[in-house]
């Protein structure tokens, strides 16, 4: 089958990224947009654009009926959901198929199975993948929760089964905290995700976040190696790398094989990511969740493997089998991605929308800037603050860091505060150069090193 046209059911930088892949494959693009997004870059780049509703995401980008109506009106063959919004909504995937269109992603059933973080733990266990010690299923009472901690000890994480984007997670350090937090967590999960389901996981201290990129065509599954995403703030990734330079080769092989085993066990179709925590001291890894969509940080994998993951998603959705076999996929060099947000890192990361007065983008070998920006663009205040991602490749990690510092000094965004100063300081930091960090590193570093000079030392250098 040939895909001739696609509806891009997202916004921002990922919409631009999807349009670029579609154009490379000769696919006609139709971009949806909210009333606040008429000027966005993806609208300008697409062959056609359709307004789907008011600025509030619930009334536009999360409105299944409005998106499907646009797809029918534009007479497209397929819908690409990007990340966030409806990308991990199994009912949306089903609605797209029911409308006679192709959903670029796994089936609704696969999304529901793997997107429920408790159900996914069971899938992982059945596939022989180690999970974080915790509850066997959903926990419906405090008594049950306390019983789990007899096995795991404290601290524990109370997690929402339907959580995502770093939200719906709390830490309890003792039984008293568990007692106060359990009902709060349940109410919050219900309000935020429409599902109050909770589960418990032991806190893995000094863990690294390592995740494996997979591609499946329903018959076979391959992995495109792993990413290291330990630099996080509020459990949201800030800086990502590939490969994960400190995981020993034999552990790395097991990790990638386990992701493939898990995906094979459900006949996975599409691009996906299996996330793990890795404990440096014990060299154990533990499954945490599957993301059944393209991820924000996918470009670092593209830079080291040469595979265009979004183009692969289109090919798989069109019914083709994987264009690569495992033995073809090799890692070359090292890549780092910096998320550039419209937030002021010197003022508690306050989001600050506004007008882009000037934009200077670094260019050259091994440098890529995936963005939604152009000069004169006014950033609307209703959505995620991600403006773009600077991705840099080098022969090895040292070369990559040097090139990154160079590229960051050439990246100029005037008009709104951005997280560029934070990334410049990180790129110049000795601990980062050594790779001596874990998932709690950045928050402490922000309170100490960065608070001391707001990254000014890096700016002078
Ligand atoms: P990645 O693993 O690709 O970095 P994130 O977990 O950061 O993904 O999420 C990607 C985007 O999707 C972010 O903009 C995030 O805010 C959004 N997102 C993810 N899950 C949810 C959810 N359940 N509800 C709302 N937004 C979400
Ligand atoms: P989300 O669906 O919001 O992405 P995850 O379950 O993937 O949530 O967890 C997000 C982050 O929270 C992880 O990358 C890690 O930093 C931290 N985290 C999650 N579970 C644990 C755990 N059991 N122990 C320690 N840190 C954890
Ligand atoms: Mg996650």
XYZ file of C-alpha atoms and ligand atoms in Angstrom:
516
model
C 0.000 0.000 0.000
C 1.133 3.557 -0.648
C 0.509 6.353 1.846
C -0.298 9.460 -0.145
C -1.331 11.886 2.582
C -1.184 12.384 6.333
C -2.925 14.514 8.933
C -0.490 15.833 11.537
C -2.459 15.729 14.808
C 0.003 17.686 16.923
C 1.789 21.058 17.097
C 5.172 22.627 17.808
C 8.505 21.114 16.870
C 7.236 17.546 16.474
C 4.660 18.648 13.875
C 7.500 20.242 11.893
C 9.556 17.048 12.280
C 6.694 14.866 10.992
C 6.127 17.170 8.000
C 9.824 16.939 7.115
C 9.700 13.124 7.092
C 6.459 13.103 5.086
C 7.937 15.440 2.467
C 11.012 13.231 2.143
C 8.680 10.335 1.328
C 6.509 12.364 -1.065
C 3.484 12.293 1.245
C 1.016 15.229 1.196
C 0.695 16.906 4.610
C -2.352 18.392 6.301
C -1.721 20.211 9.579
C -4.383 20.746 12.244
C -4.159 23.842 14.448
C -6.002 25.570 17.265
C -7.181 29.189 17.061
C -3.983 30.166 18.955
C -1.697 28.418 16.461
C -2.606 29.915 13.063
C 0.952 31.349 12.788
C 2.868 28.252 13.800
C 5.694 26.994 11.584
C 4.026 23.642 10.839
C 0.991 25.463 9.403
C 3.305 27.356 7.044
C 5.175 24.209 5.986
C 2.210 21.887 5.447
C 0.452 21.571 2.094
C -2.854 22.366 3.787
C -3.998 23.405 7.280
C -7.296 23.025 9.102
C -8.387 24.852 12.258
C -9.904 22.415 14.750
C -10.988 24.537 17.692
C -10.192 27.015 20.479
C -6.764 27.294 22.182
C -7.599 25.004 25.147
C -6.120 21.568 24.267
C -9.296 19.795 25.408
C -11.207 21.674 22.725
C -8.648 21.216 19.941
C -5.611 18.893 20.047
C -7.310 16.546 22.541
C -10.689 16.670 20.824
C -10.976 13.292 19.080
C -14.104 14.202 17.102
C -12.626 17.454 15.814
C -9.394 15.750 14.720
C -11.224 12.907 12.950
C -13.559 15.394 11.245
C -10.518 17.298 9.935
C -8.954 14.072 8.649
C -12.136 13.190 6.768
C -12.520 16.680 5.386
C -8.923 16.698 4.149
C -9.399 13.219 2.708
C -6.080 11.925 4.075
C -4.964 8.276 4.248
C -3.366 8.414 7.691
C -2.971 10.297 10.978
C 0.330 10.869 12.815
C -0.219 11.691 16.515
C 3.325 12.863 17.459
C 3.978 12.789 21.236
C 1.802 14.006 24.132
C -1.829 14.932 23.291
C -3.673 11.919 21.763
C -0.550 9.899 20.934
C -1.084 7.341 23.708
C -4.857 7.272 23.646
C -6.020 3.824 22.489
C -9.557 5.092 21.872
C -8.183 7.704 19.477
C -6.228 5.032 17.574
C -9.453 2.997 17.321
C -11.453 6.036 16.167
C -8.922 6.727 13.397
C -9.198 3.121 12.182
C -13.010 3.176 12.498
C -12.989 6.222 10.202
C -11.235 4.079 7.585
C -7.825 5.688 8.108
C -4.405 4.457 9.165
C -3.161 5.333 12.649
C 0.610 5.803 12.584
C 1.392 3.846 15.724
C 0.428 0.578 17.423
C -3.144 -0.751 17.631
C -5.562 0.671 20.188
C -5.303 -2.601 22.125
C -1.504 -2.454 22.255
C -1.614 1.188 23.396
C -4.095 0.355 26.183
C -2.109 -2.669 27.309
C 1.291 -0.975 27.389
C 0.073 2.529 28.248
C -1.456 1.324 31.509
C 1.719 1.279 33.584
C 0.448 -1.530 35.828
C -0.630 -3.765 32.933
C 2.739 -3.085 31.264
C 4.585 -4.307 34.371
C 2.756 -7.606 34.024
C 3.625 -7.825 30.308
C 7.286 -7.169 31.198
C 7.316 -9.826 33.922
C 5.755 -12.394 31.584
C 8.442 -11.612 28.994
C 11.138 -12.213 31.622
C 12.052 -8.530 31.982
C 12.951 -7.466 35.539
C 10.627 -4.785 36.987
C 11.149 -2.463 39.960
C 10.150 -4.298 43.161
C 6.650 -3.122 44.043
C 2.974 -3.980 44.018
C 1.676 -6.892 41.939
C -1.148 -4.889 40.484
C -3.193 -1.849 41.329
C -3.429 -0.981 45.010
C -6.896 -0.132 46.215
C -6.353 0.580 49.903
C -3.825 1.928 52.347
C -3.691 -1.477 54.072
C -2.661 -3.102 50.800
C -0.061 -0.382 50.239
C 1.423 -0.885 53.698
C 1.599 -4.640 53.089
C 3.679 -4.034 49.932
C 6.170 -1.929 51.889
C 6.774 -4.899 54.217
C 8.468 -6.457 51.191
C 10.041 -3.409 49.536
C 10.896 -1.196 52.507
C 10.898 2.629 52.278
C 11.123 4.988 50.471
C 8.481 4.010 47.905
C 6.982 5.790 44.924
C 3.222 6.062 44.633
C 2.557 6.141 40.906
C -0.565 6.695 38.828
C -1.272 3.766 36.475
C -2.239 6.308 33.819
C 0.514 8.833 34.607
C 2.919 10.391 32.133
C 5.075 13.445 31.462
C 6.611 13.180 34.946
C 3.229 13.759 36.590
C 1.341 11.514 38.981
C 4.347 10.399 41.041
C 4.918 10.917 44.798
C 7.539 9.663 47.227
C 6.671 8.329 50.696
C 9.581 7.957 53.119
C 7.709 6.212 55.925
C 4.279 4.725 56.804
C 2.986 8.104 58.048
C 3.782 9.775 54.716
C 2.204 6.890 52.835
C -0.929 7.333 54.920
C -1.286 11.032 54.094
C -0.214 10.767 50.458
C -2.155 7.714 49.341
C -5.630 9.366 49.277
C -4.189 12.581 47.808
C -2.438 10.649 45.042
C -5.598 8.766 44.227
C -7.740 11.921 44.006
C -5.096 13.679 41.926
C -4.734 10.763 39.508
C -8.485 10.669 38.992
C -8.626 14.424 38.366
C -5.573 14.530 36.051
C -5.885 11.286 34.115
C -9.509 10.251 34.595
C -8.229 7.074 36.265
C -7.485 6.993 39.994
C -5.531 3.698 39.750
C -2.296 3.619 41.757
C 0.650 1.258 42.213
C 3.783 1.217 44.324
C 7.444 0.945 43.391
C 10.495 0.902 45.594
C 12.618 4.018 45.015
C 15.821 3.101 43.215
C 18.282 5.651 44.576
C 21.167 6.886 42.457
C 19.601 5.323 39.392
C 20.258 6.196 35.814
C 17.386 6.441 33.357
C 18.277 4.279 30.354
C 15.770 3.520 27.591
C 15.773 1.347 24.495
C 14.393 2.455 21.124
C 12.495 -0.283 19.344
C 10.873 -0.681 15.934
C 8.368 -3.421 15.161
C 6.395 -4.320 12.039
C 4.031 -6.800 13.699
C 6.254 -9.711 12.625
C 9.693 -8.760 13.782
C 11.146 -6.324 16.311
C 14.580 -4.688 16.279
C 16.222 -2.307 18.739
C 18.166 0.817 17.823
C 20.216 0.722 21.022
C 19.683 2.907 24.039
C 19.584 6.463 25.324
C 20.774 7.886 28.633
C 18.218 10.379 30.016
C 19.199 10.835 33.660
C 19.428 14.624 33.609
C 15.898 15.496 34.689
C 14.017 18.200 36.512
C 10.731 17.266 38.139
C 11.066 13.863 36.467
C 11.091 15.487 33.026
C 14.089 14.978 30.787
C 16.263 18.023 30.140
C 19.347 16.621 28.342
C 19.636 13.219 26.637
C 22.504 11.215 25.184
C 23.098 8.149 23.062
C 24.626 5.691 23.594
C 24.568 5.261 27.405
C 28.324 5.478 27.837
C 28.579 3.977 31.333
C 26.496 0.822 31.029
C 28.899 -2.153 30.627
C 28.653 -3.898 27.213
C 27.203 -7.173 28.560
C 24.503 -5.355 30.548
C 23.741 -3.195 27.531
C 23.200 -6.282 25.369
C 20.833 -7.798 27.951
C 18.958 -4.526 28.253
C 18.397 -4.204 24.493
C 17.471 -7.897 24.190
C 14.927 -7.548 27.002
C 13.217 -4.625 25.247
C 12.968 -6.698 22.060
C 11.587 -9.686 24.013
C 8.929 -7.508 25.615
C 7.874 -5.946 22.303
C 7.869 -9.331 20.531
C 5.609 -10.788 23.226
C 2.847 -8.394 22.127
C 3.616 -8.396 18.372
C 4.535 -4.712 18.570
C 3.997 -2.554 15.497
C 5.521 0.915 15.164
C 8.194 2.880 17.000
C 8.331 2.617 20.775
C 10.554 3.048 23.787
C 11.089 0.729 26.722
C 12.250 2.716 29.766
C 14.426 1.322 32.577
C 16.230 2.407 35.684
C 19.806 1.182 35.906
C 21.609 0.856 39.234
C 25.335 1.575 38.791
C 26.315 -0.219 41.967
C 24.476 -3.511 41.550
C 24.517 -3.360 37.721
C 20.867 -4.378 37.773
C 18.261 -2.814 35.513
C 14.547 -2.553 36.127
C 11.731 -1.926 33.650
C 9.603 1.161 34.408
C 7.343 1.786 31.407
C 6.755 1.664 27.656
C 6.026 4.739 25.557
C 4.057 3.614 22.502
C 4.960 6.631 20.350
C 7.830 8.671 18.977
C 9.744 10.326 21.828
C 11.003 13.866 22.219
C 14.597 12.632 22.347
C 14.461 10.329 19.287
C 17.009 12.429 17.314
C 20.007 11.275 19.393
C 19.279 7.721 18.246
C 18.955 8.902 14.637
C 22.328 10.664 14.872
C 24.221 7.557 16.030
C 22.429 4.944 13.883
C 21.606 6.885 10.711
C 18.035 5.559 10.837
C 15.209 8.052 10.304
C 12.717 6.853 12.921
C 9.807 8.987 11.723
C 10.226 7.787 8.135
C 10.276 4.210 9.506
C 6.974 4.904 11.305
C 5.407 5.939 7.983
C 6.732 2.846 6.183
C 5.554 0.458 8.890
C 2.105 2.086 8.976
C 1.850 1.656 5.203
C 2.251 -2.082 5.734
C 5.902 -2.480 4.782
C 8.143 -4.749 6.801
C 11.122 -3.257 8.622
C 13.686 -1.826 6.220
C 16.521 -2.884 8.531
C 17.545 -6.137 10.208
C 19.260 -6.133 13.591
C 22.719 -6.906 12.201
C 22.501 -3.778 9.975
C 22.048 -1.459 12.936
C 25.321 -0.132 14.250
C 26.249 2.710 16.566
C 28.641 5.354 15.340
C 29.945 8.088 17.640
C 28.018 9.916 20.334
C 25.068 12.342 20.339
C 23.624 14.763 22.912
C 20.291 16.615 22.832
C 19.527 19.774 24.810
C 15.859 20.654 25.243
C 15.463 24.399 24.692
C 12.422 25.688 26.587
C 10.932 29.186 26.920
C 11.628 29.182 30.648
C 13.940 31.255 32.795
C 16.348 28.890 34.579
C 17.489 31.756 36.818
C 13.907 32.365 38.003
C 12.700 28.928 38.968
C 12.043 27.901 35.345
C 9.109 30.235 35.034
C 7.563 29.749 31.562
C 7.762 32.966 29.559
C 5.990 33.101 26.222
C 6.547 36.103 23.953
C 7.834 37.234 20.547
C 11.000 35.848 18.957
C 12.947 38.995 18.006
C 15.984 37.236 16.657
C 17.046 33.675 15.931
C 20.592 32.538 15.064
C 20.886 28.812 14.476
C 24.280 27.053 14.557
C 25.114 25.056 11.459
C 27.795 22.599 10.460
C 28.716 18.955 10.492
C 27.057 16.979 13.263
C 24.706 19.813 14.306
C 20.921 19.637 14.083
C 18.291 22.021 15.457
C 14.704 20.710 15.474
C 12.490 23.691 16.168
C 9.136 25.420 15.887
C 10.714 28.894 15.824
C 11.185 31.633 13.248
C 11.940 35.333 13.680
C 8.790 37.299 14.504
C 6.900 34.243 15.814
C 4.779 34.915 18.887
C 4.752 31.904 21.245
C 1.221 31.289 22.544
C 0.907 30.775 26.323
C -1.356 27.715 26.219
C 1.028 24.845 25.588
C 4.240 23.088 26.539
C 7.240 25.458 26.671
C 9.504 23.358 24.418
C 10.840 25.597 21.612
C 13.262 23.214 20.032
C 16.068 20.755 20.536
C 19.740 21.213 19.767
C 21.258 17.858 18.830
C 24.994 17.463 18.322
C 27.020 14.478 17.124
C 30.735 13.754 17.621
C 33.170 10.874 16.980
C 33.138 10.214 20.728
C 31.592 11.805 23.826
C 34.490 14.216 24.378
C 34.303 15.475 20.793
C 30.529 15.697 21.089
C 30.711 17.837 24.255
C 33.244 20.176 22.643
C 31.071 20.602 19.560
C 28.018 21.092 21.784
C 29.645 23.992 23.671
C 30.524 25.558 20.328
C 27.011 25.114 18.961
C 25.387 26.440 22.152
C 27.491 29.603 21.950
C 26.195 30.169 18.402
C 22.547 29.483 19.231
C 20.879 32.847 19.889
C 17.207 33.284 20.693
C 16.212 36.860 21.566
C 12.838 37.976 22.869
C 12.103 35.331 25.489
C 14.227 33.807 28.257
C 15.357 30.275 27.406
C 17.136 27.343 29.014
C 20.249 27.932 26.849
C 22.289 29.287 29.847
C 21.499 26.102 31.764
C 22.768 23.939 28.903
C 25.913 26.035 28.484
C 26.695 25.543 32.160
C 26.012 21.800 31.932
C 28.197 21.453 28.823
C 31.067 23.108 30.747
C 30.596 21.127 33.967
C 33.319 18.706 35.137
C 30.864 16.194 36.632
C 28.908 16.085 33.385
C 32.150 15.589 31.444
C 32.920 12.578 33.652
C 29.393 11.268 33.247
C 29.054 11.177 37.026
C 25.307 11.788 37.290
C 22.032 10.037 38.110
C 18.330 10.975 38.046
C 18.550 13.231 41.137
C 21.797 14.945 40.090
C 20.335 17.895 38.179
C 17.988 19.120 40.899
C 20.814 19.254 43.455
C 23.176 20.820 40.916
C 20.586 23.523 40.149
C 20.327 24.400 43.845
C 24.093 24.540 44.333
C 26.392 25.067 41.306
C 23.860 26.802 39.085
C 22.271 28.863 41.884
C 25.731 30.218 42.735
C 26.290 31.944 39.383
C 23.313 31.174 37.150
C 25.611 29.702 34.534
C 27.583 32.938 34.112
C 30.954 31.169 34.331
C 30.028 29.124 31.273
C 28.910 32.246 29.431
C 32.220 34.002 30.051
C 34.140 30.895 28.945
P 9.586 11.729 26.386
O 9.800 10.476 27.125
O 9.372 11.606 24.929
O 10.527 12.762 26.802
P 7.660 12.969 28.024
O 7.263 11.991 29.079
O 8.542 14.102 28.370
O 8.185 12.131 26.834
O 6.358 13.502 27.321
C 6.392 14.062 26.026
C 5.353 15.127 25.947
O 4.095 14.589 26.203
C 5.566 16.236 26.914
O 5.164 17.414 26.286
C 4.642 15.870 28.065
O 4.236 17.010 28.757
C 3.510 15.205 27.322
N 2.839 14.127 28.062
C 3.257 12.859 28.222
N 2.371 12.133 28.893
C 1.336 12.932 29.177
C 0.081 12.767 29.856
N -0.298 11.609 30.375
N -0.713 13.833 29.955
C -0.342 15.005 29.435
N 0.794 15.223 28.775
C 1.636 14.218 28.647
P 6.421 9.072 33.322
O 5.353 8.152 32.808
O 5.904 10.303 33.927
O 7.512 9.276 32.311
P 8.164 7.165 34.682
O 7.605 6.008 35.398
O 8.774 6.931 33.344
O 7.041 8.281 34.560
O 9.207 7.878 35.616
C 9.719 9.165 35.325
C 11.017 9.382 36.095
O 10.790 9.267 37.509
C 12.125 8.375 35.816
O 12.872 8.707 34.668
C 12.942 8.456 37.087
O 13.780 9.580 37.102
C 11.882 8.640 38.145
N 11.441 7.338 38.670
C 10.389 6.621 38.264
N 10.256 5.480 38.966
C 11.268 5.458 39.853
C 11.689 4.549 40.887
N 11.025 3.423 41.153
N 12.797 4.884 41.619
C 13.467 6.025 41.366
N 13.125 6.912 40.418
C 12.029 6.649 39.666
Mg 8.707 7.814 31.475
